[in-house]
Amino acid sequence: DGGITQSPKYLFRKEGQNVTLSCEQNLNHDAMYWYRQDPGQGLRLIYYSQIVNDFQKGDIAEGYSVSREKKESFPLTVTSAQKNPTAFYLCASSISGGGGKPQHFGDGTRLSIL
Amino acid sequence: KQEVTQIPAALSVPEGENLVLNCSFTDSAIYNLQWFRQDPGKGLTSLLLIQSSQREQTSGRLNASLDKSSGRSTLYIAASQPGDSATYLCAVKRETSGSRLTFGEGTQLTVNP
């Protein structure tokens, strides 16, 4: 079945450590997105990519980095500069960046500080 | 800056009741509005997407309406069931924001048997 796979489901970070969250999709979607969700809050956009080898900052990009070397993959690195990384991270994709097509979501990665 | 608000934050109803969830947005220049369902610890599932030129969309027991000029959308759930218990989020796509969505904080729904 087509879908979006995020891994790992749970991740723990030590102080000063960079960690990478994986997002893979087999939907043949051009656009991919990373969101952060804090308890009782909506989703906030971290980074998005509308095409391979191109990506843009969202509303809360500081302390995060991404790459888009393949259409299927959009990994997110949470760097040591992100001082409050504990959150639920969601990856999404859509057919194209524009237009009225819905975004499809993975099951998320929960990141905690050790 | 677009802001999206959902009221109420939480709602508890007995099984079988019809209910309405509300979503309001401050900038009426939207491209579309999407309703999602989120189960605990899970990602989001798209329920309904309404284009700015549409007034409503229906899927089974769900009906979403859009009043763009007043900045409001409602999600109507008929004959609620315990399996409907989840958090419901709305998100708007602005005309000028490309692919970016702005989300509300969600309404946590509990349907009691």
PDB file of C-alpha atoms in Angstrom:
ATOM      1  CA  ASP A   1       0.000   0.000   0.000  1.00  0.00           C
ATOM      2  CA  GLY A   2       1.152   3.525  -0.681  1.00  0.00           C
ATOM      3  CA  GLY A   3       1.855   5.771   2.219  1.00  0.00           C
ATOM      4  CA  ILE A   4       4.276   7.736   4.338  1.00  0.00           C
ATOM      5  CA  THR A   5       6.647   6.001   6.730  1.00  0.00           C
ATOM      6  CA  GLN A   6       8.254   7.851   9.600  1.00  0.00           C
ATOM      7  CA  SER A   7      10.960   6.337  11.756  1.00  0.00           C
ATOM      8  CA  PRO A   8      11.731   5.869  14.506  1.00  0.00           C
ATOM      9  CA  LYS A   9       8.405   6.103  16.359  1.00  0.00           C
ATOM     10  CA  TYR A  10      10.195   7.262  19.542  1.00  0.00           C
ATOM     11  CA  LEU A  11      13.548   9.035  19.752  1.00  0.00           C
ATOM     12  CA  PHE A  12      15.598  10.331  22.643  1.00  0.00           C
ATOM     13  CA  ARG A  13      18.195  13.058  22.389  1.00  0.00           C
ATOM     14  CA  LYS A  14      21.052  13.880  24.701  1.00  0.00           C
ATOM     15  CA  GLU A  15      22.201  17.416  25.330  1.00  0.00           C
ATOM     16  CA  GLY A  16      24.356  18.743  22.514  1.00  0.00           C
ATOM     17  CA  GLN A  17      23.420  15.918  20.158  1.00  0.00           C
ATOM     18  CA  ASN A  18      22.018  16.137  16.636  1.00  0.00           C
ATOM     19  CA  VAL A  19      19.347  13.596  15.718  1.00  0.00           C
ATOM     20  CA  THR A  20      17.756  12.775  12.369  1.00  0.00           C
ATOM     21  CA  LEU A  21      14.148  11.824  11.781  1.00  0.00           C
ATOM     22  CA  SER A  22      13.362   9.785   8.707  1.00  0.00           C
ATOM     23  CA  CYS A  23      10.419  10.328   6.344  1.00  0.00           C
ATOM     24  CA  GLU A  24       9.867   8.168   3.259  1.00  0.00           C
ATOM     25  CA  GLN A  25       6.892   8.195   0.880  1.00  0.00           C
ATOM     26  CA  ASN A  26       5.939   5.913  -2.005  1.00  0.00           C
ATOM     27  CA  LEU A  27       3.017   8.031  -3.203  1.00  0.00           C
ATOM     28  CA  ASN A  28       5.043   9.675  -5.968  1.00  0.00           C
ATOM     29  CA  HIS A  29       4.294  13.052  -4.405  1.00  0.00           C
ATOM     30  CA  ASP A  30       6.389  16.050  -5.357  1.00  0.00           C
ATOM     31  CA  ALA A  31       5.864  18.090  -2.198  1.00  0.00           C
ATOM     32  CA  MET A  32       6.862  17.093   1.339  1.00  0.00           C
ATOM     33  CA  TYR A  33       6.527  18.859   4.680  1.00  0.00           C
ATOM     34  CA  TRP A  34       7.703  18.683   8.280  1.00  0.00           C
ATOM     35  CA  TYR A  35       5.486  19.865  11.137  1.00  0.00           C
ATOM     36  CA  ARG A  36       5.953  20.109  14.877  1.00  0.00           C
ATOM     37  CA  GLN A  37       3.060  19.509  17.286  1.00  0.00           C
ATOM     38  CA  ASP A  38       3.192  20.475  20.949  1.00  0.00           C
ATOM     39  CA  PRO A  39       0.585  19.250  23.487  1.00  0.00           C
ATOM     40  CA  GLY A  40      -2.788  20.897  23.002  1.00  0.00           C
ATOM     41  CA  GLN A  41      -1.589  22.869  20.015  1.00  0.00           C
ATOM     42  CA  GLY A  42      -2.007  22.722  16.305  1.00  0.00           C
ATOM     43  CA  LEU A  43       0.739  21.903  13.853  1.00  0.00           C
ATOM     44  CA  ARG A  44       3.460  24.386  13.002  1.00  0.00           C
ATOM     45  CA  LEU A  45       5.419  24.177   9.768  1.00  0.00           C
ATOM     46  CA  ILE A  46       9.188  23.644  10.098  1.00  0.00           C
ATOM     47  CA  TYR A  47      10.348  23.124   6.496  1.00  0.00           C
ATOM     48  CA  TYR A  48       8.795  22.144   3.210  1.00  0.00           C
ATOM     49  CA  SER A  49      10.015  21.039  -0.203  1.00  0.00           C
ATOM     50  CA  GLN A  50       8.093  21.340  -3.443  1.00  0.00           C
ATOM     51  CA  ILE A  51      10.647  19.554  -5.602  1.00  0.00           C
ATOM     52  CA  VAL A  52      13.847  17.542  -5.324  1.00  0.00           C
ATOM     53  CA  ASN A  53      16.934  19.549  -4.325  1.00  0.00           C
ATOM     54  CA  ASP A  54      14.831  22.503  -3.201  1.00  0.00           C
ATOM     55  CA  PHE A  55      13.305  23.376   0.166  1.00  0.00           C
ATOM     56  CA  GLN A  56      12.024  26.437   2.060  1.00  0.00           C
ATOM     57  CA  LYS A  57      11.860  27.454   5.691  1.00  0.00           C
ATOM     58  CA  GLY A  58       8.531  27.346   7.423  1.00  0.00           C
ATOM     59  CA  ASP A  59       7.454  29.294  10.480  1.00  0.00           C
ATOM     60  CA  ILE A  60       9.800  27.667  13.029  1.00  0.00           C
ATOM     61  CA  ALA A  61      12.902  26.553  11.084  1.00  0.00           C
ATOM     62  CA  GLU A  62      15.519  27.687  13.614  1.00  0.00           C
ATOM     63  CA  GLY A  63      17.449  24.750  15.059  1.00  0.00           C
ATOM     64  CA  TYR A  64      16.366  22.367  12.284  1.00  0.00           C
ATOM     65  CA  SER A  65      17.813  21.328   8.915  1.00  0.00           C
ATOM     66  CA  VAL A  66      16.553  19.216   6.014  1.00  0.00           C
ATOM     67  CA  SER A  67      17.660  17.757   2.707  1.00  0.00           C
ATOM     68  CA  ARG A  68      15.755  16.560  -0.356  1.00  0.00           C
ATOM     69  CA  GLU A  69      18.129  14.493  -2.468  1.00  0.00           C
ATOM     70  CA  LYS A  70      15.474  12.010  -3.547  1.00  0.00           C
ATOM     71  CA  LYS A  71      11.799  12.461  -4.327  1.00  0.00           C
ATOM     72  CA  GLU A  72      10.853   9.742  -1.840  1.00  0.00           C
ATOM     73  CA  SER A  73      12.840  11.001   1.130  1.00  0.00           C
ATOM     74  CA  PHE A  74      12.821  14.165   3.252  1.00  0.00           C
ATOM     75  CA  PRO A  75      14.865  13.683   6.462  1.00  0.00           C
ATOM     76  CA  LEU A  76      14.750  16.238   9.262  1.00  0.00           C
ATOM     77  CA  THR A  77      17.745  16.890  11.530  1.00  0.00           C
ATOM     78  CA  VAL A  78      17.101  18.392  14.938  1.00  0.00           C
ATOM     79  CA  THR A  79      20.326  20.151  15.829  1.00  0.00           C
ATOM     80  CA  SER A  80      21.787  21.030  19.223  1.00  0.00           C
ATOM     81  CA  ALA A  81      20.752  24.620  18.507  1.00  0.00           C
ATOM     82  CA  GLN A  82      17.109  23.639  19.010  1.00  0.00           C
ATOM     83  CA  LYS A  83      16.815  24.220  22.753  1.00  0.00           C
ATOM     84  CA  ASN A  84      13.314  22.855  23.197  1.00  0.00           C
ATOM     85  CA  PRO A  85      13.065  19.865  20.842  1.00  0.00           C
ATOM     86  CA  THR A  86      10.609  17.769  22.863  1.00  0.00           C
ATOM     87  CA  ALA A  87       7.548  17.431  20.611  1.00  0.00           C
ATOM     88  CA  PHE A  88       5.663  15.222  18.195  1.00  0.00           C
ATOM     89  CA  TYR A  89       7.030  15.543  14.647  1.00  0.00           C
ATOM     90  CA  LEU A  90       4.847  14.868  11.638  1.00  0.00           C
ATOM     91  CA  CYS A  91       5.847  14.470   8.022  1.00  0.00           C
ATOM     92  CA  ALA A  92       3.381  15.005   5.180  1.00  0.00           C
ATOM     93  CA  SER A  93       3.313  14.949   1.403  1.00  0.00           C
ATOM     94  CA  SER A  94       1.049  16.131  -1.393  1.00  0.00           C
ATOM     95  CA  ILE A  95       0.833  15.711  -5.159  1.00  0.00           C
ATOM     96  CA  SER A  96       2.149  19.173  -5.861  1.00  0.00           C
ATOM     97  CA  GLY A  97       2.998  22.288  -3.961  1.00  0.00           C
ATOM     98  CA  GLY A  98       0.175  24.306  -5.387  1.00  0.00           C
ATOM     99  CA  GLY A  99      -3.372  23.392  -6.265  1.00  0.00           C
ATOM    100  CA  GLY A 100      -6.126  22.051  -4.062  1.00  0.00           C
ATOM    101  CA  LYS A 101      -4.764  18.621  -3.274  1.00  0.00           C
ATOM    102  CA  PRO A 102      -4.866  17.320   0.310  1.00  0.00           C
ATOM    103  CA  GLN A 103      -1.779  16.589   2.374  1.00  0.00           C
ATOM    104  CA  HIS A 104      -1.216  13.015   3.555  1.00  0.00           C
ATOM    105  CA  PHE A 105       0.497  12.380   6.884  1.00  0.00           C
ATOM    106  CA  GLY A 106       2.765   9.789   8.450  1.00  0.00           C
ATOM    107  CA  ASP A 107       2.257   8.434  11.982  1.00  0.00           C
ATOM    108  CA  GLY A 108       4.807  10.728  13.557  1.00  0.00           C
ATOM    109  CA  THR A 109       7.981  10.560  15.647  1.00  0.00           C
ATOM    110  CA  ARG A 110       7.923  11.527  19.310  1.00  0.00           C
ATOM    111  CA  LEU A 111      11.201  13.157  20.354  1.00  0.00           C
ATOM    112  CA  SER A 112      12.186  13.513  24.000  1.00  0.00           C
ATOM    113  CA  ILE A 113      15.217  14.832  25.852  1.00  0.00           C
ATOM    114  CA  LEU A 114      17.236  12.459  28.041  1.00  0.00           C
TER     115      LEU A 114
ATOM    116  CA  LYS B   1      -0.991  36.837   9.494  1.00  0.00           C
ATOM    117  CA  GLN B   2      -3.570  34.078   9.221  1.00  0.00           C
ATOM    118  CA  GLU B   3      -4.889  32.763  12.532  1.00  0.00           C
ATOM    119  CA  VAL B   4      -7.146  29.744  12.905  1.00  0.00           C
ATOM    120  CA  THR B   5      -9.260  29.135  15.994  1.00  0.00           C
ATOM    121  CA  GLN B   6     -11.295  26.087  16.932  1.00  0.00           C
ATOM    122  CA  ILE B   7     -14.089  26.099  19.457  1.00  0.00           C
ATOM    123  CA  PRO B   8     -14.685  24.255  21.701  1.00  0.00           C
ATOM    124  CA  ALA B   9     -11.275  22.897  22.719  1.00  0.00           C
ATOM    125  CA  ALA B  10     -12.950  19.756  24.083  1.00  0.00           C
ATOM    126  CA  LEU B  11     -16.402  18.237  23.744  1.00  0.00           C
ATOM    127  CA  SER B  12     -18.008  15.209  25.366  1.00  0.00           C
ATOM    128  CA  VAL B  13     -21.305  13.859  24.056  1.00  0.00           C
ATOM    129  CA  PRO B  14     -23.427  10.718  24.432  1.00  0.00           C
ATOM    130  CA  GLU B  15     -23.514   8.240  21.599  1.00  0.00           C
ATOM    131  CA  GLY B  16     -26.072   9.001  18.888  1.00  0.00           C
ATOM    132  CA  GLU B  17     -25.987  12.768  19.282  1.00  0.00           C
ATOM    133  CA  ASN B  18     -25.501  15.074  16.322  1.00  0.00           C
ATOM    134  CA  LEU B  19     -22.732  17.609  16.885  1.00  0.00           C
ATOM    135  CA  VAL B  20     -21.002  20.598  15.323  1.00  0.00           C
ATOM    136  CA  LEU B  21     -17.354  21.582  15.525  1.00  0.00           C
ATOM    137  CA  ASN B  22     -16.365  25.141  14.688  1.00  0.00           C
ATOM    138  CA  CYS B  23     -13.368  26.632  12.925  1.00  0.00           C
ATOM    139  CA  SER B  24     -12.767  30.329  12.294  1.00  0.00           C
ATOM    140  CA  PHE B  25      -9.993  32.075  10.392  1.00  0.00           C
ATOM    141  CA  THR B  26      -8.957  35.723  10.295  1.00  0.00           C
ATOM    142  CA  ASP B  27      -7.948  36.142   6.634  1.00  0.00           C
ATOM    143  CA  SER B  28     -10.747  35.286   4.194  1.00  0.00           C
ATOM    144  CA  ALA B  29      -8.338  35.057   1.234  1.00  0.00           C
ATOM    145  CA  ILE B  30      -8.083  31.294   1.443  1.00  0.00           C
ATOM    146  CA  TYR B  31      -7.574  28.731  -1.308  1.00  0.00           C
ATOM    147  CA  ASN B  32      -9.163  25.833   0.552  1.00  0.00           C
ATOM    148  CA  LEU B  33      -9.947  24.477   4.012  1.00  0.00           C
ATOM    149  CA  GLN B  34      -9.286  20.950   5.180  1.00  0.00           C
ATOM    150  CA  TRP B  35     -10.647  18.979   8.144  1.00  0.00           C
ATOM    151  CA  PHE B  36      -8.468  16.282   9.691  1.00  0.00           C
ATOM    152  CA  ARG B  37      -8.903  13.618  12.331  1.00  0.00           C
ATOM    153  CA  GLN B  38      -6.061  12.699  14.696  1.00  0.00           C
ATOM    154  CA  ASP B  39      -6.132   9.646  16.963  1.00  0.00           C
ATOM    155  CA  PRO B  40      -3.887   9.680  20.058  1.00  0.00           C
ATOM    156  CA  GLY B  41      -0.209   9.296  19.164  1.00  0.00           C
ATOM    157  CA  LYS B  42      -0.994   9.094  15.464  1.00  0.00           C
ATOM    158  CA  GLY B  43      -0.712  11.223  12.375  1.00  0.00           C
ATOM    159  CA  LEU B  44      -3.536  13.108  10.699  1.00  0.00           C
ATOM    160  CA  THR B  45      -6.173  11.600   8.446  1.00  0.00           C
ATOM    161  CA  SER B  46      -7.802  13.905   5.912  1.00  0.00           C
ATOM    162  CA  LEU B  47     -11.588  13.895   6.239  1.00  0.00           C
ATOM    163  CA  LEU B  48     -12.876  16.611   3.917  1.00  0.00           C
ATOM    164  CA  LEU B  49     -11.374  19.340   1.762  1.00  0.00           C
ATOM    165  CA  ILE B  50     -13.467  22.321   0.680  1.00  0.00           C
ATOM    166  CA  GLN B  51     -12.251  24.556  -2.114  1.00  0.00           C
ATOM    167  CA  SER B  52     -12.840  28.290  -1.643  1.00  0.00           C
ATOM    168  CA  SER B  53     -15.486  28.249  -4.381  1.00  0.00           C
ATOM    169  CA  GLN B  54     -17.499  25.528  -2.632  1.00  0.00           C
ATOM    170  CA  ARG B  55     -20.020  25.864   0.183  1.00  0.00           C
ATOM    171  CA  GLU B  56     -19.899  22.340   1.567  1.00  0.00           C
ATOM    172  CA  GLN B  57     -18.587  18.810   1.233  1.00  0.00           C
ATOM    173  CA  THR B  58     -20.094  15.570   2.503  1.00  0.00           C
ATOM    174  CA  SER B  59     -18.652  12.170   3.285  1.00  0.00           C
ATOM    175  CA  GLY B  60     -20.865   9.634   4.975  1.00  0.00           C
ATOM    176  CA  ARG B  61     -21.963  11.027   8.345  1.00  0.00           C
ATOM    177  CA  LEU B  62     -19.690  14.061   7.976  1.00  0.00           C
ATOM    178  CA  ASN B  63     -20.625  17.377   6.435  1.00  0.00           C
ATOM    179  CA  ALA B  64     -18.308  20.359   6.295  1.00  0.00           C
ATOM    180  CA  SER B  65     -19.473  23.829   5.365  1.00  0.00           C
ATOM    181  CA  LEU B  66     -17.494  26.928   4.453  1.00  0.00           C
ATOM    182  CA  ASP B  67     -18.491  30.587   4.687  1.00  0.00           C
ATOM    183  CA  LYS B  68     -15.438  32.300   3.310  1.00  0.00           C
ATOM    184  CA  SER B  69     -16.708  35.859   3.719  1.00  0.00           C
ATOM    185  CA  SER B  70     -17.323  35.426   7.448  1.00  0.00           C
ATOM    186  CA  GLY B  71     -14.211  33.337   8.002  1.00  0.00           C
ATOM    187  CA  ARG B  72     -15.998  30.267   9.336  1.00  0.00           C
ATOM    188  CA  SER B  73     -16.277  26.563   8.743  1.00  0.00           C
ATOM    189  CA  THR B  74     -18.230  23.906  10.579  1.00  0.00           C
ATOM    190  CA  LEU B  75     -17.881  20.148  10.703  1.00  0.00           C
ATOM    191  CA  TYR B  76     -21.181  18.398  11.351  1.00  0.00           C
ATOM    192  CA  ILE B  77     -21.089  14.817  12.607  1.00  0.00           C
ATOM    193  CA  ALA B  78     -24.394  12.948  12.484  1.00  0.00           C
ATOM    194  CA  ALA B  79     -25.347  10.122  14.824  1.00  0.00           C
ATOM    195  CA  SER B  80     -22.013  10.146  16.654  1.00  0.00           C
ATOM    196  CA  GLN B  81     -20.348   6.857  17.636  1.00  0.00           C
ATOM    197  CA  PRO B  82     -17.637   6.006  20.191  1.00  0.00           C
ATOM    198  CA  GLY B  83     -15.289   5.379  17.249  1.00  0.00           C
ATOM    199  CA  ASP B  84     -15.590   9.058  16.367  1.00  0.00           C
ATOM    200  CA  SER B  85     -13.627   9.924  19.516  1.00  0.00           C
ATOM    201  CA  ALA B  86     -10.483  11.750  18.365  1.00  0.00           C
ATOM    202  CA  THR B  87      -9.071  15.236  17.935  1.00  0.00           C
ATOM    203  CA  TYR B  88     -10.405  17.128  14.929  1.00  0.00           C
ATOM    204  CA  LEU B  89      -8.245  19.813  13.328  1.00  0.00           C
ATOM    205  CA  CYS B  90      -9.006  22.298  10.622  1.00  0.00           C
ATOM    206  CA  ALA B  91      -6.376  23.868   8.392  1.00  0.00           C
ATOM    207  CA  VAL B  92      -6.539  26.629   5.802  1.00  0.00           C
ATOM    208  CA  LYS B  93      -4.431  27.167   2.745  1.00  0.00           C
ATOM    209  CA  ARG B  94      -4.046  30.808   1.880  1.00  0.00           C
ATOM    210  CA  GLU B  95      -4.211  31.965  -1.715  1.00  0.00           C
ATOM    211  CA  THR B  96      -0.711  33.394  -1.554  1.00  0.00           C
ATOM    212  CA  SER B  97       0.997  30.815   0.658  1.00  0.00           C
ATOM    213  CA  GLY B  98       1.755  28.206  -1.985  1.00  0.00           C
ATOM    214  CA  SER B  99       1.421  24.851  -0.290  1.00  0.00           C
ATOM    215  CA  ARG B 100       1.517  26.056   3.302  1.00  0.00           C
ATOM    216  CA  LEU B 101      -1.286  25.209   5.704  1.00  0.00           C
ATOM    217  CA  THR B 102      -2.205  27.068   8.886  1.00  0.00           C
ATOM    218  CA  PHE B 103      -3.716  24.801  11.531  1.00  0.00           C
ATOM    219  CA  GLY B 104      -6.115  25.376  14.379  1.00  0.00           C
ATOM    220  CA  GLU B 105      -5.426  23.881  17.792  1.00  0.00           C
ATOM    221  CA  GLY B 106      -8.061  21.194  17.411  1.00  0.00           C
ATOM    222  CA  THR B 107     -11.210  20.027  19.212  1.00  0.00           C
ATOM    223  CA  GLN B 108     -10.879  16.898  21.318  1.00  0.00           C
ATOM    224  CA  LEU B 109     -14.096  14.901  20.923  1.00  0.00           C
ATOM    225  CA  THR B 110     -15.208  12.119  23.246  1.00  0.00           C
ATOM    226  CA  VAL B 111     -18.320  10.113  22.382  1.00  0.00           C
ATOM    227  CA  ASN B 112     -19.552   8.125  25.369  1.00  0.00           C
ATOM    228  CA  PRO B 113     -21.318   4.786  24.877  1.00  0.00           C
TER     229      PRO B 113
END
